[in-house]
Coordinates of C-alpha atoms and ligand atoms in Angstrom, one line a residue:
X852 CA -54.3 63.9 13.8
X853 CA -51.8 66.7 12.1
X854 CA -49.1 65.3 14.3
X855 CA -47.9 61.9 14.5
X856 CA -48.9 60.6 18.2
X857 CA -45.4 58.7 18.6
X858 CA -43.6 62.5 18.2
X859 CA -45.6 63.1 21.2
X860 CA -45.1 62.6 25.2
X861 CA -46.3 62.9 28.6
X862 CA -44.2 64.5 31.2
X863 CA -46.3 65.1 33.9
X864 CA -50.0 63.0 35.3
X865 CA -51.7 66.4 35.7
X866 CA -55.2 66.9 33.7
X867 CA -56.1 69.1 31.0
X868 CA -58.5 71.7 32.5
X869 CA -60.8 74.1 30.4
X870 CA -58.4 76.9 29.6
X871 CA -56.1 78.5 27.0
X872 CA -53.1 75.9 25.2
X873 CA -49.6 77.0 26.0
X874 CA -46.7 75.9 23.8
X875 CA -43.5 76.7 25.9
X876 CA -41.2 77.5 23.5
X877 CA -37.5 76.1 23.7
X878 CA -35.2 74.5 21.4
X879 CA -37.4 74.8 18.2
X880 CA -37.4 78.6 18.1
X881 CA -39.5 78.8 15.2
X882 CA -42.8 79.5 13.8
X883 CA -43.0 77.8 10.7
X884 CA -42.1 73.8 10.4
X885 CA -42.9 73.2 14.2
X886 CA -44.3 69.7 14.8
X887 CA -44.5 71.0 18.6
X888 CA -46.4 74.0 17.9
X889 CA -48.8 72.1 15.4
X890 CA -49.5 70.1 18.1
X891 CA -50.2 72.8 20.8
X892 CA -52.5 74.5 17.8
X893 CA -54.2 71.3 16.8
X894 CA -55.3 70.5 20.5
X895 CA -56.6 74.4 21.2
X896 CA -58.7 74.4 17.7
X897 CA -60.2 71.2 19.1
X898 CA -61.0 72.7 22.3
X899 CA -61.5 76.1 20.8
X900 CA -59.7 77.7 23.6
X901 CA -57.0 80.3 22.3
X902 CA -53.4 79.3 21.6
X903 CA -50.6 80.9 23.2
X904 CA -46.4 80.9 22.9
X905 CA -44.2 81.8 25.4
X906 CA -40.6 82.2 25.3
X907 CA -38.4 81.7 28.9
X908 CA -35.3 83.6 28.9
X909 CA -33.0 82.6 31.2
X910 CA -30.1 85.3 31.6
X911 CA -27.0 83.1 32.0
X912 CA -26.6 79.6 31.5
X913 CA -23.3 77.5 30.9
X914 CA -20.8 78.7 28.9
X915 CA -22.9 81.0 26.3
X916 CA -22.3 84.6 25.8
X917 CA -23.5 87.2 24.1
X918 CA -22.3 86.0 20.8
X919 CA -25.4 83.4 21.3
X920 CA -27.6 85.4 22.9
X921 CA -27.4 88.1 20.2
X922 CA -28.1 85.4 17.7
X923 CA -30.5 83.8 19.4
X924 CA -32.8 86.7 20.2
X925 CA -32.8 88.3 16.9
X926 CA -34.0 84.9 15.8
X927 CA -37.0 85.2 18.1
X928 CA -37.9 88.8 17.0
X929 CA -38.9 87.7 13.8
X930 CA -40.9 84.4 15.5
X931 CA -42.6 87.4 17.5
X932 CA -43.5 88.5 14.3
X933 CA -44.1 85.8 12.1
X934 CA -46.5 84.6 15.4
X935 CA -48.2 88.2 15.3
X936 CA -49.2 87.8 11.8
X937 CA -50.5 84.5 12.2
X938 CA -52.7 85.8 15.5
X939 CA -50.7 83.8 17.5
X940 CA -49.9 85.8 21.0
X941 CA -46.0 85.8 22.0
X942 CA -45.0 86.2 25.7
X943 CA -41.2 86.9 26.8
X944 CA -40.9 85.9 30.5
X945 CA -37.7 86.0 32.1
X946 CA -35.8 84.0 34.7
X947 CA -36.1 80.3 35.8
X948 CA -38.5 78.3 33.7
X949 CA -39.3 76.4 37.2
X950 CA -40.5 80.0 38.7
X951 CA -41.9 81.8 35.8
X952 CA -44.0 78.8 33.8
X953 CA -46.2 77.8 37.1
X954 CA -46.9 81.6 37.5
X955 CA -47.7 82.3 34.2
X956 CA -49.7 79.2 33.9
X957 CA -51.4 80.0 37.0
X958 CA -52.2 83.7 36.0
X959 CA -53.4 83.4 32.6
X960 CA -55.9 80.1 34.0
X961 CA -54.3 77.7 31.0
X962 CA -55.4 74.7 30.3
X963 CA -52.6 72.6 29.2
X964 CA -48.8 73.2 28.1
X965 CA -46.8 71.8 25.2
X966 CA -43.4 71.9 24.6
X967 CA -40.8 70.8 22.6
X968 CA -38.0 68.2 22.9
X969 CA -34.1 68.6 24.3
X970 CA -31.7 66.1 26.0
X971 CA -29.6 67.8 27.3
X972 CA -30.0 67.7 31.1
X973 CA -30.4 71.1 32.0
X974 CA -33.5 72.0 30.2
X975 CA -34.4 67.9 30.5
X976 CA -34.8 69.1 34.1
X977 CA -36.5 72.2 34.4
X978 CA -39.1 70.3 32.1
X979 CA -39.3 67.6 34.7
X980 CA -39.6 70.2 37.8
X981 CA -41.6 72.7 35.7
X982 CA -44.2 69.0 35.2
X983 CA -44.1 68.5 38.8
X984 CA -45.1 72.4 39.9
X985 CA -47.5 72.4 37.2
X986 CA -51.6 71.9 37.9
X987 CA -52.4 71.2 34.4
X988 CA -50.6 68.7 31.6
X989 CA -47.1 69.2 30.1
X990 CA -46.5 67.1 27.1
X991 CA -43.7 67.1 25.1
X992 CA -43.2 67.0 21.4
X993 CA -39.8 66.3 19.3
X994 CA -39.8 68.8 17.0
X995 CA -35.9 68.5 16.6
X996 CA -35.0 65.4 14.8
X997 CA -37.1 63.5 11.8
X998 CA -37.8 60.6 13.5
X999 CA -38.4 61.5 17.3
X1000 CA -36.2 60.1 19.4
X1001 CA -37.6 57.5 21.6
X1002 CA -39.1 56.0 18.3
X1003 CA -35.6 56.1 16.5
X1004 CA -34.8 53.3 19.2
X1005 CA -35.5 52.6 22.5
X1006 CA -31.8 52.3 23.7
X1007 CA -28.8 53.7 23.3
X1008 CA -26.5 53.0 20.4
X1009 CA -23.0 51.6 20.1
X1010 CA -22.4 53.8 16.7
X1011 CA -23.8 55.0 14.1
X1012 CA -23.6 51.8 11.8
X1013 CA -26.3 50.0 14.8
X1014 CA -28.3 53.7 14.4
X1015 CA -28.2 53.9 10.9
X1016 CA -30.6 50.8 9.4
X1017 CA -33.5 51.9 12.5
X1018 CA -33.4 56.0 10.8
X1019 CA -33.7 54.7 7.6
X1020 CA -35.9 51.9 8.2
X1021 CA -38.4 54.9 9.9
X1022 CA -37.9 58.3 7.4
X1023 CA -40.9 56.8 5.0
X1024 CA -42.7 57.5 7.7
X1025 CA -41.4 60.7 9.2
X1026 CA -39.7 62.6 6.6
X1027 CA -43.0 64.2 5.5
X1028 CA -44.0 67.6 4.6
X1029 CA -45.2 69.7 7.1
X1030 CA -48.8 71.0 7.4
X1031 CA -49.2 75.1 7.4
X1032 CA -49.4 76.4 10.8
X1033 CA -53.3 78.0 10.7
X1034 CA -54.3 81.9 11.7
X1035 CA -56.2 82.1 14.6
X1036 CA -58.7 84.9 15.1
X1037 CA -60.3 87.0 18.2
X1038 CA -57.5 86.4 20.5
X1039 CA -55.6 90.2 21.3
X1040 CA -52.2 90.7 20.7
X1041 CA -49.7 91.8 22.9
X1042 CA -47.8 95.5 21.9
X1043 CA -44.4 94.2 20.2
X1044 CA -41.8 93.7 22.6
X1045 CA -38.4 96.0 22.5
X1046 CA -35.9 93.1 21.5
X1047 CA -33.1 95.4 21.3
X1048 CA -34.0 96.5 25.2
X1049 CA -33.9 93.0 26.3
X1050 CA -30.7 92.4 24.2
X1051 CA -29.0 95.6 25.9
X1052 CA -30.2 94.6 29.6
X1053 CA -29.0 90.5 29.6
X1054 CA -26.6 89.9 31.7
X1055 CA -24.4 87.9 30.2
X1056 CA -20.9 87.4 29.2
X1057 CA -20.2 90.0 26.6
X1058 CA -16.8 89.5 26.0
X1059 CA -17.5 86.9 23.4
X1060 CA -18.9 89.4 20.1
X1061 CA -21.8 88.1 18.2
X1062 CA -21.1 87.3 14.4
X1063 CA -20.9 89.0 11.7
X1064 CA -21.1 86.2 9.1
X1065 CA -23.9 84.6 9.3
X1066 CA -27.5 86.7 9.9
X1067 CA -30.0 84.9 12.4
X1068 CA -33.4 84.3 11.9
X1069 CA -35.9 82.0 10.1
X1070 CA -35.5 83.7 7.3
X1071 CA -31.9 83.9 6.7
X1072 CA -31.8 80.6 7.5
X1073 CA -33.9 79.2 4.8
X1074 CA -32.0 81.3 2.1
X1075 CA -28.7 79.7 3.8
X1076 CA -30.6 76.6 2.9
X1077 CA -31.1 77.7 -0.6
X1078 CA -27.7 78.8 -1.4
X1079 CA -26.1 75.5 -0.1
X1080 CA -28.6 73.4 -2.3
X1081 CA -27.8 75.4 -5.6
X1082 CA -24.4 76.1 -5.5
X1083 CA -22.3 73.7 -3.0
X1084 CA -24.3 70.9 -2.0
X1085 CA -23.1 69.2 -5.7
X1086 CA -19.7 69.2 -4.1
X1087 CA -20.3 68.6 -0.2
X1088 CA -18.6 65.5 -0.4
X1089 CA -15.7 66.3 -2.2
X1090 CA -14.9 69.8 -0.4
X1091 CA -16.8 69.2 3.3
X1092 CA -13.3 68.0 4.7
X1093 CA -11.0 71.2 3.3
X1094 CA -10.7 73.7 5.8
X1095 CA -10.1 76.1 3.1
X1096 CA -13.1 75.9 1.1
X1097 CA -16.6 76.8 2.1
X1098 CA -18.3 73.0 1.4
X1099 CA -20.4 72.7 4.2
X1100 CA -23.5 73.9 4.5
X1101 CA -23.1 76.8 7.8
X1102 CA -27.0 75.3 8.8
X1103 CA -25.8 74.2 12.3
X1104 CA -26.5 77.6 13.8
X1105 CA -29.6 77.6 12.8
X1106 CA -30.5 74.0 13.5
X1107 CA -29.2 74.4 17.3
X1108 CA -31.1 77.4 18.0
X1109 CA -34.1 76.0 16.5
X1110 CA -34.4 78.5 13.4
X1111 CA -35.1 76.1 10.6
X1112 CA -36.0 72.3 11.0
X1113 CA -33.3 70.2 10.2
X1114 CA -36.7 68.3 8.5
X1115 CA -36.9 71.3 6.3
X1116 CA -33.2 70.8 5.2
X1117 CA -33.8 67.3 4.5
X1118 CA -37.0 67.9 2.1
X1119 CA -35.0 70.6 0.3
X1120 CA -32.0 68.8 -0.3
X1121 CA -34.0 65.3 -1.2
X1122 CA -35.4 67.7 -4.0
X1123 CA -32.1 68.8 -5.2
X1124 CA -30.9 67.4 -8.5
X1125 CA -27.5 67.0 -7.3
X1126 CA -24.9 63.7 -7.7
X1127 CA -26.4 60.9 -5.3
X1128 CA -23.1 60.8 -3.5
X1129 CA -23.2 64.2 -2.4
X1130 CA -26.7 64.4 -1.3
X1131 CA -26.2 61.1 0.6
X1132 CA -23.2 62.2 2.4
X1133 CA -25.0 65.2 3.8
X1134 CA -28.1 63.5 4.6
X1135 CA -25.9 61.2 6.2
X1136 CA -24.5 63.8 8.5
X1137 CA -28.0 65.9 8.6
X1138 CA -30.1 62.9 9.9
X1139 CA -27.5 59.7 10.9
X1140 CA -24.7 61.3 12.8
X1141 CA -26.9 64.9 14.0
X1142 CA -30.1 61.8 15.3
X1143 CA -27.2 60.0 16.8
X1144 CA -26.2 62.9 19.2
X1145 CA -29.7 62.9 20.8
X1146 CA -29.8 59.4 21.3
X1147 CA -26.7 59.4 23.1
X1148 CA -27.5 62.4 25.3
X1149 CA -31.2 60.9 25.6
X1150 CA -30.0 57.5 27.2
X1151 CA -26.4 58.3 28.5
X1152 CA -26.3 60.1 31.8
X1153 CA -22.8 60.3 32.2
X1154 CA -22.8 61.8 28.4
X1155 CA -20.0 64.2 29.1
X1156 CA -17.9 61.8 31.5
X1157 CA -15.4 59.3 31.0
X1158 CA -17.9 57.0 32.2
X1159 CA -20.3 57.7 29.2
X1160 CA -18.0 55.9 26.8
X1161 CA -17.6 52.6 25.8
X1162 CA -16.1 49.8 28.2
X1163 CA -13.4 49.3 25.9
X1164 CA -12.6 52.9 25.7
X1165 CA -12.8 53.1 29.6
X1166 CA -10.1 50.7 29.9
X1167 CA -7.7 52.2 27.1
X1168 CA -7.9 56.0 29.2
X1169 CA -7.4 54.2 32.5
X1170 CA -4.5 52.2 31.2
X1171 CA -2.7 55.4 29.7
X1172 CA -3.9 57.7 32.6
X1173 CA 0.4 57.7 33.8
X1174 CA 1.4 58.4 30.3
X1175 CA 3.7 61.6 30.0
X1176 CA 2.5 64.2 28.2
X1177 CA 5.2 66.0 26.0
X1178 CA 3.4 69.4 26.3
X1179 CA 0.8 70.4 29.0
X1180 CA -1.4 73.9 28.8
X1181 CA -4.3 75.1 31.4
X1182 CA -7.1 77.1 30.1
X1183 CA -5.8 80.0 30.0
X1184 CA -3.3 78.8 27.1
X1185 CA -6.3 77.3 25.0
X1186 CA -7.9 80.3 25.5
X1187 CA -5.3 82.9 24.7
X1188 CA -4.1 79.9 21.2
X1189 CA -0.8 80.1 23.1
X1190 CA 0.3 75.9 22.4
X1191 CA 3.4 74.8 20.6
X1192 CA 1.4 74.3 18.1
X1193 CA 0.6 76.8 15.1
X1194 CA -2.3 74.4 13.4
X1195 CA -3.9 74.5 16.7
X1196 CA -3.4 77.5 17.8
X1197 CA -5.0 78.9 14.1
X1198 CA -8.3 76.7 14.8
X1199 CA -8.6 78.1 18.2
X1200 CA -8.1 81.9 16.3
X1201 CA -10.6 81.0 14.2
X1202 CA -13.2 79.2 16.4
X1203 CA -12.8 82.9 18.2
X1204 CA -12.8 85.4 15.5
X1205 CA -16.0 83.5 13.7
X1206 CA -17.8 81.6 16.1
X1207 CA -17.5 78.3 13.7
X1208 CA -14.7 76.3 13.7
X1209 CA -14.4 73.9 10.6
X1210 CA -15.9 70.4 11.1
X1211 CA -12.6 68.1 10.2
X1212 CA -10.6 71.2 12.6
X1213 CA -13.0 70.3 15.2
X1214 CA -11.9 66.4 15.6
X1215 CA -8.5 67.4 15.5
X1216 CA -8.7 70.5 17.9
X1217 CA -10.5 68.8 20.7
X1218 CA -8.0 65.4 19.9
X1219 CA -5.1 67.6 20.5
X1220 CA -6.3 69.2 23.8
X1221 CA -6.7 65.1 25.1
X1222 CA -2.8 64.7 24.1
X1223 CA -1.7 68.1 26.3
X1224 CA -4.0 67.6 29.2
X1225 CA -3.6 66.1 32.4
X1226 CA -6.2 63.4 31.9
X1227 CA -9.1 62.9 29.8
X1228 CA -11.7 64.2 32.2
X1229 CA -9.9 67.2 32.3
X1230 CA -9.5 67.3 28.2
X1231 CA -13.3 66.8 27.9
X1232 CA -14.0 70.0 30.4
X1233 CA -11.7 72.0 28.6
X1234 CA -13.0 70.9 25.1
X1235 CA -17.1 71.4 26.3
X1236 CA -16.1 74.8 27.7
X1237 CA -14.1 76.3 24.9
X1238 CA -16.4 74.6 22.3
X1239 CA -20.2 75.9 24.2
X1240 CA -18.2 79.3 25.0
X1241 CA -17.2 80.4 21.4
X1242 CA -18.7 77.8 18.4
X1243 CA -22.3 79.9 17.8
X1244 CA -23.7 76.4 17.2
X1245 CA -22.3 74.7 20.7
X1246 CA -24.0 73.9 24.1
X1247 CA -25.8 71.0 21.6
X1248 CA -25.7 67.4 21.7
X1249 CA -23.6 67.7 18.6
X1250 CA -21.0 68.8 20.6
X1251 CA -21.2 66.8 23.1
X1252 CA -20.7 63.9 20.6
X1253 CA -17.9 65.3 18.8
X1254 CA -16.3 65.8 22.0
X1255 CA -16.5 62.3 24.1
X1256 CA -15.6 60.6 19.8
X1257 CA -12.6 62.5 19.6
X1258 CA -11.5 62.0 23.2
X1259 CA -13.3 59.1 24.4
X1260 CA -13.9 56.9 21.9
X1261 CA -17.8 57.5 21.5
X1262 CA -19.6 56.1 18.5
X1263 CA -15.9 54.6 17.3
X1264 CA -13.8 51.6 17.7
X1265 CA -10.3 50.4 19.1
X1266 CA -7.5 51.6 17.0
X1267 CA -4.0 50.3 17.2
X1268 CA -2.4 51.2 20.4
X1269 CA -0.1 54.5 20.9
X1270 CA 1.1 56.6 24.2
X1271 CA -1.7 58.7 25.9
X1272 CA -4.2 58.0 23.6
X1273 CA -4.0 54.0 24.0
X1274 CA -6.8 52.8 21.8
X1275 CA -8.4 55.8 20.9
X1276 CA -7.9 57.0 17.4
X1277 CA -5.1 59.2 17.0
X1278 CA -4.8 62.5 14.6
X1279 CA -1.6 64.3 13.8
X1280 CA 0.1 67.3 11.8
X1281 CA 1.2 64.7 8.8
X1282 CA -2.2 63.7 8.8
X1283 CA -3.4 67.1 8.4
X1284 CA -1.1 67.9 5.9
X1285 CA -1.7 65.2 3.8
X1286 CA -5.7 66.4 4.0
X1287 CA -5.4 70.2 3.0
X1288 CA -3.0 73.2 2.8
X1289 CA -1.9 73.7 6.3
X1290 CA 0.0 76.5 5.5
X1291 CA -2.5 77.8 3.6
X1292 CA -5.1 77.7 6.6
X1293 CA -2.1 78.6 9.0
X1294 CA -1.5 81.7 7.3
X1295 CA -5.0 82.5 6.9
X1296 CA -6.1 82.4 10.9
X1297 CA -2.4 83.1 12.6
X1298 CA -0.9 86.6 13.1
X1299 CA 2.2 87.3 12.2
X1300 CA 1.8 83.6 10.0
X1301 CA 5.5 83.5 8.8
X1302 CA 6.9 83.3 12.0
X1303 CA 4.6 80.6 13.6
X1304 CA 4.9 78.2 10.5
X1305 CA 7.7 75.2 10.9
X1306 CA 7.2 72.9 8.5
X1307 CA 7.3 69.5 9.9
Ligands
FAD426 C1 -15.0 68.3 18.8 C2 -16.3 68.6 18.0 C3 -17.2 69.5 18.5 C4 -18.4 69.8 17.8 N1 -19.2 70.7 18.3 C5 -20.4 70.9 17.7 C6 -21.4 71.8 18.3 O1 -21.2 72.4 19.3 N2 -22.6 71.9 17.6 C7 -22.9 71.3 16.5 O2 -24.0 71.4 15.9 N3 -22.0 70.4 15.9 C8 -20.8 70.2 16.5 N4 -19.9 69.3 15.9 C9 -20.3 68.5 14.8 C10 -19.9 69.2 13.4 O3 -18.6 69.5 13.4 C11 -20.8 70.4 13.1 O4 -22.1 70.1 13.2 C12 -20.6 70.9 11.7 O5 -19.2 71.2 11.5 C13 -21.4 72.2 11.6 O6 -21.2 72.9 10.3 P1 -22.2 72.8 9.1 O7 -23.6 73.0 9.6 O8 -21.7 73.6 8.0 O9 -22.1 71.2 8.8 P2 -22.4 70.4 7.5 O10 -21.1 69.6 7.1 O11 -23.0 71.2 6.4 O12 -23.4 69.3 8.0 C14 -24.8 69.4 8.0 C15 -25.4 69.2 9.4 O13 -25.2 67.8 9.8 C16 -24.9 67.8 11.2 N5 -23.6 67.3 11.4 C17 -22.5 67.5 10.6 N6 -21.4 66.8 11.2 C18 -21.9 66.2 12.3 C19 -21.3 65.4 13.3 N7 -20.0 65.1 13.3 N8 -22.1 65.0 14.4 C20 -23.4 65.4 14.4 N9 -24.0 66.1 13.5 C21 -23.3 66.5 12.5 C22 -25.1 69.2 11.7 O14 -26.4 69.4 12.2 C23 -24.8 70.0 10.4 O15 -25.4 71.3 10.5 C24 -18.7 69.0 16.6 C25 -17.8 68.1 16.1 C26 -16.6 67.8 16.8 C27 -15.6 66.8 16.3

């Protein structure tokens, strides 16, 4: 087998019939380093029945816009094509996976459908509905993280130091190359589709603008991958956590929507001659802390609810719950960066303007919004919404994550106890200060900057 068995499982009790091999493309939006597409391939060259892709698009969904649309859907053109030249037939349906999948599956007389991995519970369910309408079998491959995630551990983990020894103890055996996905012959191809038709028609939010900084696709995203390995990751762990230097990688867009494998990223920078400190450190965040997320979304049902955090944690927010905050905003002040403060209120400008907020901005942006809202429920809504509405890499268990640590205590432990946030670790301006240029970064993402700058 091309495809380790223990990436791979069932979600449905339905048989395999004679027909065609459907990989239902959704997370991994890629042609190239695919584990869940290998698999679809390997099982229709055993067969030899023709393989097929097909893409679901689903016109609105949470918070997303057409800042990830636009990314996302240039990003599949070039799968199309990629597909094409490997004589792989691409199909764009569109509208509820739980209506379109059973039709298609039932007009084109498939055999079986594969697809790939996600734990988020949206698309967890329409896989679980789309397994039930289904006549055939619908398997389901992690094709997301390096060590799939059932096999990682079969619970979920108190934090990453409980995670860490399993991942490690497991990459000898999953951090492998990839085989080459094959060319398949005699099947027709489809004419291409008109990408910037389907782009123009989507009805989505369009008030948030796609990027400009960052160029989606497969492609770009392995010469993003290139760039970081030569010229920053030497220095990742030394300049990750300055807001005013470009030390991290920028790969989450293209992890989230599926563009490269985060695999791929961990081959490439393994084969890096760079410091061991620095290529630890990102590993660390590429594989522990991103493996991590899943887990938690995979096990947690109440992932994005006060009652997904530790008991400890629970007790600390119920205990504070009366606490008075100094400053309270609604959405609309988050929105428009209209707080008291101008450190937030710059990370909220720049989160807009780019579509990527910093990483060490992130924990203190969503900490803040726990301090000035009503309670932490509240905070965590508010955070999700403004983090899946504008970051380009958001609606991802990574977000969730960074959300429920930096309000809820997830993955952390009991810090001395303060007003509001009780036990939960606490992040200030001083503390900011003391990390980078404030003023520096103030200046840079605030308009007019001299006016909204008191130092404190
Ligand atoms: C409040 C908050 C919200 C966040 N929202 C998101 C989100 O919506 N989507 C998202 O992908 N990440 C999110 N993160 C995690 C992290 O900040 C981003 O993954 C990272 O900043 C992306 O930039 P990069 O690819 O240049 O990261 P790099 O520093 O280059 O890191 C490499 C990769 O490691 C992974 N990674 C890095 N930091 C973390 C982390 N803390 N947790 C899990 N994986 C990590 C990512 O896949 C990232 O691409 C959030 C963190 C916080 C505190």
């Amino acid at each position: 087998m091309l495809v380790d068995v223990r990436r791979v499982r069932g979600r449905n009790e339905a048989p395999v019939a004679p027909g065609a091999v459907l990989y239902w493309m959704q997370r991994d939006q890629r042609a190239e380093d695919n584990w869940a597409l290998l698999y679809a391939q390997e099982n229709a060259r055993e067969r030899q029945v023709p393989l097929f892709v097909v893409f679901n698009l689903v016109p609105t969904f949470g918070n997303t816009t057409l800042r990830h649309y636009d990314f996302m859907l240039r990003g599949l053109a070039e799968t199309e094509g990629t597909l094409r030249k490997r004589g792989i037939p691409f199909f764009l349906t569109e509208g509820l996976p739980t209506d379109t999948l059973p039709a298609f599956v039932l007009e084109h007389q498939l055999g079986e459908v594969v697809t790939d991995f996600n734990p988020l519970r949206f698309t967890s369910a329409w896989r679980t509905k789309v397994g039930e309408l289904l006549p055939v079998r619908l398997t389901e491959v992690d094709a997301h993280n390096i060590v799939p995630c059932w096999v990682a551990s079969p619970k979920e983990e108190f934090a990453a130091y409980t995670f860490r020894p399993k991942v490690h103890k497991l990459l000898p055996e999953f951090l492998t190359e990839f085989p080459k996905l094959r060319q398949q012959s005699g099947v027709s191809l489809l004419p291409p589709i008109d990408w910037e038709r389907v782009l123009t028609n989507i009805t989505t939010d369009r008030t948030v603008l796609p990027v400009t900084w960052l160029a989606p696709g497969a492609q770009a995203a392995q010469r993003c991958l290139e760039v970081f390995c030569t010229e920053r990751l030497a220095t990742y762990d030394s300049k990750r956590n300055n807001p005013n230097e470009t030390g991290q990688s920028n790969l989450s867009p293209y992890f989230h929507f599926g563009q490269l494998a985060p695999q791929r990223a961990a081959l490439s920078v393994q084969a890096v001659k760079a410091p061991r400190a620095a290529r630890d450190a990102y590993l660390e965040e590429l594989i522990v802390r991103r493996e991590l997320a899943d887990n938690y979304c995979f096990y947690n049902e109440h992932y994005d609810r006060v009652e997904g955090s530790h008991v400890w944690a629970q007790k600390t927010i119920a205990e504070q719950a009366g606490d008075k905050r100094e400053f309270l905003y609604i959405k609309d002040n988050w929105e428009a960066a209209a707080t008291h403060d101008p450190l937030w209120n710059a990370m909220q400008r720049q989160l807009g303007e780019t579509g990527k907020l910093h990483g060490w901005c992130r924990m203190y942006w969503a900490k803040k919004i726990y301090e000035w809202s009503p309670d932490a429920q509240t905070a965590i809504d508010t955070a999700l919404y403004l983090n899946d509405r504008y970051e380009l890499d958001g609606s991802d268990p990574n977000g969730v994550v960074g959300v429920m640590w930096s309000i809820a205590g997830v993955h952390d432990r009991a810090w001395n106890p303060r007003p509001v946030f009780g036990k939960i670790r606490y992040m200030n301006f001083a503390g900011a200060k003391r990390k980078f240029d404030v003023k520096a970064y103030i200046e840079r993402w605030s308009e007019p900057a001299a006016t909204l700058f008191h130092d404190r």
